[in-house]
Amino acid sequence: DAGVIQSPRHEVTEMGQEVTLRCKPISGHNSLFWYRQTMMRGLELLIYFNNNVPIDDSGMPEDRFSAKMPNASFSTLKIQPSEPRDSAVYFCASSLGGYTGELFFGEGSRLTVL
Amino acid sequence: KQEVTQIPAALSVPEGENLVLNCSFTDSAIYNLQWFRQDPGKGLTSLLLIQSSQREQTSGRLNASLDKSSGRSTLYIAASQPGDSATYLCAVNGAGNNRKLIWGLGTSLAVNP
């Protein structure tokens, strides 16, 4: 298996622009997580899907952030409009068995908002 | 509220040393604990997962122990190599209804040849 695949790897955009990050989880995994990582705050869970259904979105910072999982093999995280404080590395991870299963991470999308 | 702390934040050792990385957590009611490795510019790789009923797990030169009563886990790396240089993070799953992973900030390890 190719592992969790994220795109783009790097994104530089200007404040106010829309950003869409994409994730393909490992085939057969029923749980998908979006994380944000910064030096100051470490890893923060943004949203958790189980069987394509959002289970916990309490970590989504505000209405500018939205996530979808239209099928078992694809998810998007959208930021609209983007702000400089959104600059971070965004990780997608998948697992079998929700929160407690072994997590497999993608290589991340590094977002810079100017 | 569960909090996970990793001390030190950074560690530098000469090649060949045996070393211990520490992880402490405030609530002993956990489901499991996981150790991850992160290389610069990369994602996280799961190293070891210890269930709450276990005391330790081993994989090659890595051994992770868990002491729930004291709220501590250690990751022991034997005969360290330059290739072990990375950031090591621990994360705890809560027991009960809230199973969300709570993360430490990691220990950045440099193994010098």
mmCIF file of C-alpha atoms in Angstrom:
data_model
loop_
_atom_site.group_PDB
_atom_site.id
_atom_site.type_symbol
_atom_site.label_atom_id
_atom_site.label_comp_id
_atom_site.label_asym_id
_atom_site.label_seq_id
_atom_site.Cartn_x
_atom_site.Cartn_y
_atom_site.Cartn_z
ATOM 1 C CA ASP A 1 0.000 0.000 0.000
ATOM 2 C CA ALA A 2 1.234 3.514 -0.767
ATOM 3 C CA GLY A 3 0.305 4.850 2.633
ATOM 4 C CA VAL A 4 -1.619 8.041 3.313
ATOM 5 C CA ILE A 5 -1.229 10.446 0.418
ATOM 6 C CA GLN A 6 -1.566 14.201 0.819
ATOM 7 C CA SER A 7 -1.460 17.017 -1.686
ATOM 8 C CA PRO A 8 -0.129 19.565 -2.175
ATOM 9 C CA ARG A 9 3.086 19.114 -0.182
ATOM 10 C CA HIS A 10 3.671 22.841 -0.123
ATOM 11 C CA GLU A 11 1.278 25.726 -0.637
ATOM 12 C CA VAL A 12 2.072 29.419 -0.540
ATOM 13 C CA THR A 13 -0.864 31.755 -0.859
ATOM 14 C CA GLU A 14 -1.935 35.260 -0.027
ATOM 15 C CA MET A 15 -4.245 36.235 2.767
ATOM 16 C CA GLY A 16 -7.872 35.970 1.754
ATOM 17 C CA GLN A 17 -7.384 33.198 -0.772
ATOM 18 C CA GLU A 18 -9.096 29.827 -0.577
ATOM 19 C CA VAL A 19 -6.914 26.832 0.244
ATOM 20 C CA THR A 20 -7.888 23.204 -0.349
ATOM 21 C CA LEU A 21 -5.822 20.358 1.050
ATOM 22 C CA ARG A 22 -6.429 16.796 -0.075
ATOM 23 C CA CYS A 23 -5.975 13.385 1.484
ATOM 24 C CA LYS A 24 -6.251 9.793 0.346
ATOM 25 C CA PRO A 25 -6.278 7.420 3.352
ATOM 26 C CA ILE A 26 -4.969 3.873 3.391
ATOM 27 C CA SER A 27 -7.391 1.553 1.656
ATOM 28 C CA GLY A 28 -9.566 -0.285 4.159
ATOM 29 C CA HIS A 29 -9.049 2.175 6.994
ATOM 30 C CA ASN A 30 -12.355 3.413 8.386
ATOM 31 C CA SER A 31 -11.070 6.408 10.364
ATOM 32 C CA LEU A 32 -9.542 9.632 9.079
ATOM 33 C CA PHE A 33 -8.065 12.519 11.043
ATOM 34 C CA TRP A 34 -6.921 16.006 10.093
ATOM 35 C CA TYR A 35 -4.233 17.506 12.333
ATOM 36 C CA ARG A 36 -2.436 20.840 12.392
ATOM 37 C CA GLN A 37 1.127 21.126 13.680
ATOM 38 C CA THR A 38 2.877 24.301 14.790
ATOM 39 C CA MET A 39 5.995 24.865 16.853
ATOM 40 C CA MET A 40 4.070 26.635 19.581
ATOM 41 C CA ARG A 41 1.069 24.342 19.960
ATOM 42 C CA GLY A 42 2.326 21.018 18.650
ATOM 43 C CA LEU A 43 -0.205 18.652 17.090
ATOM 44 C CA GLU A 44 -3.851 19.675 17.265
ATOM 45 C CA LEU A 45 -6.719 17.484 16.114
ATOM 46 C CA LEU A 46 -8.992 19.432 13.792
ATOM 47 C CA ILE A 47 -11.573 16.820 12.797
ATOM 48 C CA TYR A 48 -12.168 13.074 12.938
ATOM 49 C CA PHE A 49 -14.239 11.058 10.442
ATOM 50 C CA ASN A 50 -15.421 7.503 10.977
ATOM 51 C CA ASN A 51 -16.909 5.649 8.010
ATOM 52 C CA ASN A 52 -16.950 8.985 6.130
ATOM 53 C CA VAL A 53 -19.060 10.676 8.818
ATOM 54 C CA PRO A 54 -17.662 13.581 10.878
ATOM 55 C CA ILE A 55 -17.606 12.417 14.485
ATOM 56 C CA ASP A 56 -15.668 15.169 16.238
ATOM 57 C CA ASP A 57 -15.080 18.592 14.721
ATOM 58 C CA SER A 58 -14.541 20.390 18.009
ATOM 59 C CA GLY A 59 -10.971 21.206 17.000
ATOM 60 C CA MET A 60 -11.918 23.138 13.875
ATOM 61 C CA PRO A 61 -10.773 26.647 14.776
ATOM 62 C CA GLU A 62 -13.591 28.636 13.240
ATOM 63 C CA ASP A 63 -16.082 28.777 10.400
ATOM 64 C CA ARG A 64 -13.342 29.527 7.907
ATOM 65 C CA PHE A 65 -12.333 25.866 8.170
ATOM 66 C CA SER A 66 -14.404 23.072 6.657
ATOM 67 C CA ALA A 67 -13.735 19.413 5.906
ATOM 68 C CA LYS A 68 -15.495 16.816 3.810
ATOM 69 C CA MET A 69 -15.164 13.126 3.187
ATOM 70 C CA PRO A 70 -17.382 12.274 0.192
ATOM 71 C CA ASN A 71 -16.173 8.659 0.050
ATOM 72 C CA ALA A 72 -13.857 6.233 1.822
ATOM 73 C CA SER A 73 -10.860 7.141 -0.308
ATOM 74 C CA PHE A 74 -10.852 10.934 -0.309
ATOM 75 C CA SER A 75 -11.069 13.870 2.066
ATOM 76 C CA THR A 76 -10.543 17.606 1.781
ATOM 77 C CA LEU A 77 -9.775 20.352 4.263
ATOM 78 C CA LYS A 78 -10.681 23.816 3.064
ATOM 79 C CA ILE A 79 -9.766 27.193 4.504
ATOM 80 C CA GLN A 80 -11.688 30.180 3.175
ATOM 81 C CA PRO A 81 -10.580 32.911 3.552
ATOM 82 C CA SER A 82 -7.054 32.066 4.644
ATOM 83 C CA GLU A 83 -5.143 34.182 7.167
ATOM 84 C CA PRO A 84 -1.420 34.348 8.072
ATOM 85 C CA ARG A 85 -2.115 32.629 11.414
ATOM 86 C CA ASP A 86 -3.270 29.558 9.488
ATOM 87 C CA SER A 87 0.328 28.959 8.401
ATOM 88 C CA ALA A 88 1.250 25.478 9.676
ATOM 89 C CA VAL A 89 1.777 21.916 8.555
ATOM 90 C CA TYR A 90 -1.492 20.064 8.074
ATOM 91 C CA PHE A 91 -1.416 16.297 8.449
ATOM 92 C CA CYS A 92 -3.925 13.688 7.445
ATOM 93 C CA ALA A 93 -3.850 10.324 9.246
ATOM 94 C CA SER A 94 -5.906 7.164 9.002
ATOM 95 C CA SER A 95 -6.477 4.119 11.177
ATOM 96 C CA LEU A 96 -8.574 1.034 11.709
ATOM 97 C CA GLY A 97 -10.647 1.409 14.842
ATOM 98 C CA GLY A 98 -11.050 5.103 15.496
ATOM 99 C CA TYR A 99 -9.099 6.995 18.108
ATOM 100 C CA THR A 100 -7.406 3.957 19.604
ATOM 101 C CA GLY A 101 -6.085 2.264 16.481
ATOM 102 C CA GLU A 102 -2.546 2.612 15.235
ATOM 103 C CA LEU A 103 -2.283 5.880 13.331
ATOM 104 C CA PHE A 104 -0.671 6.186 9.916
ATOM 105 C CA PHE A 105 0.260 9.706 8.845
ATOM 106 C CA GLY A 106 0.745 11.332 5.484
ATOM 107 C CA GLU A 107 3.794 13.497 4.874
ATOM 108 C CA GLY A 108 1.844 16.678 5.451
ATOM 109 C CA SER A 109 0.960 19.840 3.574
ATOM 110 C CA ARG A 110 3.020 22.867 4.561
ATOM 111 C CA LEU A 111 0.861 25.968 4.230
ATOM 112 C CA THR A 112 2.246 29.481 4.202
ATOM 113 C CA VAL A 113 -0.208 32.356 4.091
ATOM 114 C CA LEU A 114 1.411 35.715 3.300
ATOM 115 C CA LYS B 1 -8.025 17.277 31.799
ATOM 116 C CA GLN B 2 -5.273 15.029 30.454
ATOM 117 C CA GLU B 3 -1.914 16.684 29.844
ATOM 118 C CA VAL B 4 1.139 15.034 28.328
ATOM 119 C CA THR B 5 4.635 16.335 28.981
ATOM 120 C CA GLN B 6 7.917 15.310 27.419
ATOM 121 C CA ILE B 7 11.172 16.338 29.031
ATOM 122 C CA PRO B 8 13.738 17.255 27.841
ATOM 123 C CA ALA B 9 12.614 19.131 24.760
ATOM 124 C CA ALA B 10 15.959 18.410 23.117
ATOM 125 C CA LEU B 11 18.722 15.901 23.678
ATOM 126 C CA SER B 12 22.133 15.442 22.066
ATOM 127 C CA VAL B 13 24.168 12.270 22.604
ATOM 128 C CA PRO B 14 27.201 10.586 21.058
ATOM 129 C CA GLU B 15 26.669 7.557 18.874
ATOM 130 C CA GLY B 16 26.506 4.249 20.709
ATOM 131 C CA GLU B 17 24.910 5.538 23.907
ATOM 132 C CA ASN B 18 21.853 3.903 25.399
ATOM 133 C CA LEU B 19 19.281 6.582 26.111
ATOM 134 C CA VAL B 20 15.876 7.112 27.675
ATOM 135 C CA LEU B 21 13.163 9.502 26.570
ATOM 136 C CA ASN B 22 10.487 10.422 29.080
ATOM 137 C CA CYS B 23 6.756 10.976 28.772
ATOM 138 C CA SER B 24 4.474 11.846 31.668
ATOM 139 C CA PHE B 25 0.697 12.182 31.787
ATOM 140 C CA THR B 26 -1.596 13.619 34.435
ATOM 141 C CA ASP B 27 -4.578 11.227 34.291
ATOM 142 C CA SER B 28 -3.758 7.563 34.831
ATOM 143 C CA ALA B 29 -7.075 6.426 33.318
ATOM 144 C CA ILE B 30 -5.731 5.732 29.849
ATOM 145 C CA TYR B 31 -6.695 3.279 27.112
ATOM 146 C CA ASN B 32 -3.274 3.096 25.495
ATOM 147 C CA LEU B 33 -0.104 5.075 24.867
ATOM 148 C CA GLN B 34 1.720 5.436 21.589
ATOM 149 C CA TRP B 35 5.245 6.533 20.679
ATOM 150 C CA PHE B 36 5.898 8.139 17.302
ATOM 151 C CA ARG B 37 8.945 9.287 15.397
ATOM 152 C CA GLN B 38 8.989 12.367 13.161
ATOM 153 C CA ASP B 39 11.827 13.134 10.765
ATOM 154 C CA PRO B 40 12.280 16.750 9.615
ATOM 155 C CA GLY B 41 9.755 17.696 6.962
ATOM 156 C CA LYS B 42 8.031 14.334 7.213
ATOM 157 C CA GLY B 43 4.958 12.829 8.764
ATOM 158 C CA LEU B 44 4.843 10.790 11.937
ATOM 159 C CA THR B 45 5.623 7.093 12.059
ATOM 160 C CA SER B 46 4.165 4.887 14.762
ATOM 161 C CA LEU B 47 6.896 3.098 16.718
ATOM 162 C CA LEU B 48 5.195 1.316 19.598
ATOM 163 C CA LEU B 49 1.683 1.095 21.015
ATOM 164 C CA ILE B 50 1.238 -0.040 24.621
ATOM 165 C CA GLN B 51 -2.200 -1.054 25.835
ATOM 166 C CA SER B 52 -3.153 0.026 29.355
ATOM 167 C CA SER B 53 -2.916 -3.589 30.549
ATOM 168 C CA GLN B 54 0.672 -3.947 29.310
ATOM 169 C CA ARG B 55 3.902 -2.940 31.020
ATOM 170 C CA GLU B 56 6.151 -2.733 27.993
ATOM 171 C CA GLN B 57 6.552 -3.266 24.274
ATOM 172 C CA THR B 58 9.708 -3.951 22.290
ATOM 173 C CA SER B 59 10.653 -3.476 18.666
ATOM 174 C CA GLY B 60 14.274 -4.023 17.708
ATOM 175 C CA ARG B 61 16.470 -1.594 19.643
ATOM 176 C CA LEU B 62 13.413 0.199 21.048
ATOM 177 C CA ASN B 63 11.678 -0.639 24.300
ATOM 178 C CA ALA B 64 8.769 1.339 25.688
ATOM 179 C CA SER B 65 7.544 0.912 29.231
ATOM 180 C CA LEU B 66 4.337 2.065 30.861
ATOM 181 C CA ASP B 67 3.649 2.778 34.534
ATOM 182 C CA LYS B 68 0.068 3.995 34.763
ATOM 183 C CA SER B 69 0.084 4.528 38.506
ATOM 184 C CA SER B 70 2.899 7.031 38.288
ATOM 185 C CA GLY B 71 1.714 8.487 34.975
ATOM 186 C CA ARG B 72 4.943 7.751 33.157
ATOM 187 C CA SER B 73 6.236 6.067 30.045
ATOM 188 C CA THR B 74 9.810 5.758 28.871
ATOM 189 C CA LEU B 75 11.229 4.985 25.454
ATOM 190 C CA TYR B 76 14.579 3.245 25.698
ATOM 191 C CA ILE B 77 16.845 3.300 22.646
ATOM 192 C CA ALA B 78 19.777 0.907 22.779
ATOM 193 C CA ALA B 79 23.083 1.558 21.028
ATOM 194 C CA SER B 80 21.931 4.796 19.449
ATOM 195 C CA GLN B 81 22.870 5.576 15.835
ATOM 196 C CA PRO B 82 22.915 8.823 13.824
ATOM 197 C CA GLY B 83 19.890 7.489 11.943
ATOM 198 C CA ASP B 84 17.920 7.648 15.188
ATOM 199 C CA SER B 85 18.078 11.451 15.052
ATOM 200 C CA ALA B 86 14.487 12.676 14.903
ATOM 201 C CA THR B 87 11.742 14.057 17.099
ATOM 202 C CA TYR B 88 10.003 11.495 19.282
ATOM 203 C CA LEU B 89 6.424 12.149 20.380
ATOM 204 C CA CYS B 90 4.214 10.298 22.788
ATOM 205 C CA ALA B 91 0.441 10.388 22.765
ATOM 206 C CA VAL B 92 -2.154 9.037 25.172
ATOM 207 C CA ASN B 93 -5.670 7.724 24.481
ATOM 208 C CA GLY B 94 -8.060 8.419 27.310
ATOM 209 C CA ALA B 95 -10.255 5.714 28.806
ATOM 210 C CA GLY B 96 -14.018 5.997 29.057
ATOM 211 C CA ASN B 97 -16.006 8.095 26.620
ATOM 212 C CA ASN B 98 -13.248 10.475 25.569
ATOM 213 C CA ARG B 99 -10.707 8.431 23.636
ATOM 214 C CA LYS B 100 -9.143 11.385 21.825
ATOM 215 C CA LEU B 101 -5.356 11.251 21.531
ATOM 216 C CA ILE B 102 -3.556 13.815 23.681
ATOM 217 C CA TRP B 103 -0.070 14.658 22.426
ATOM 218 C CA GLY B 104 3.186 15.721 23.998
ATOM 219 C CA LEU B 105 5.323 18.317 22.242
ATOM 220 C CA GLY B 106 8.105 15.827 21.616
ATOM 221 C CA THR B 107 11.797 15.384 22.341
ATOM 222 C CA SER B 108 14.192 16.338 19.551
ATOM 223 C CA LEU B 109 17.040 13.819 19.557
ATOM 224 C CA ALA B 110 20.398 14.320 17.875
ATOM 225 C CA VAL B 111 22.807 11.374 17.801
ATOM 226 C CA ASN B 112 26.275 12.589 16.865
ATOM 227 C CA PRO B 113 28.737 10.360 15.010
#
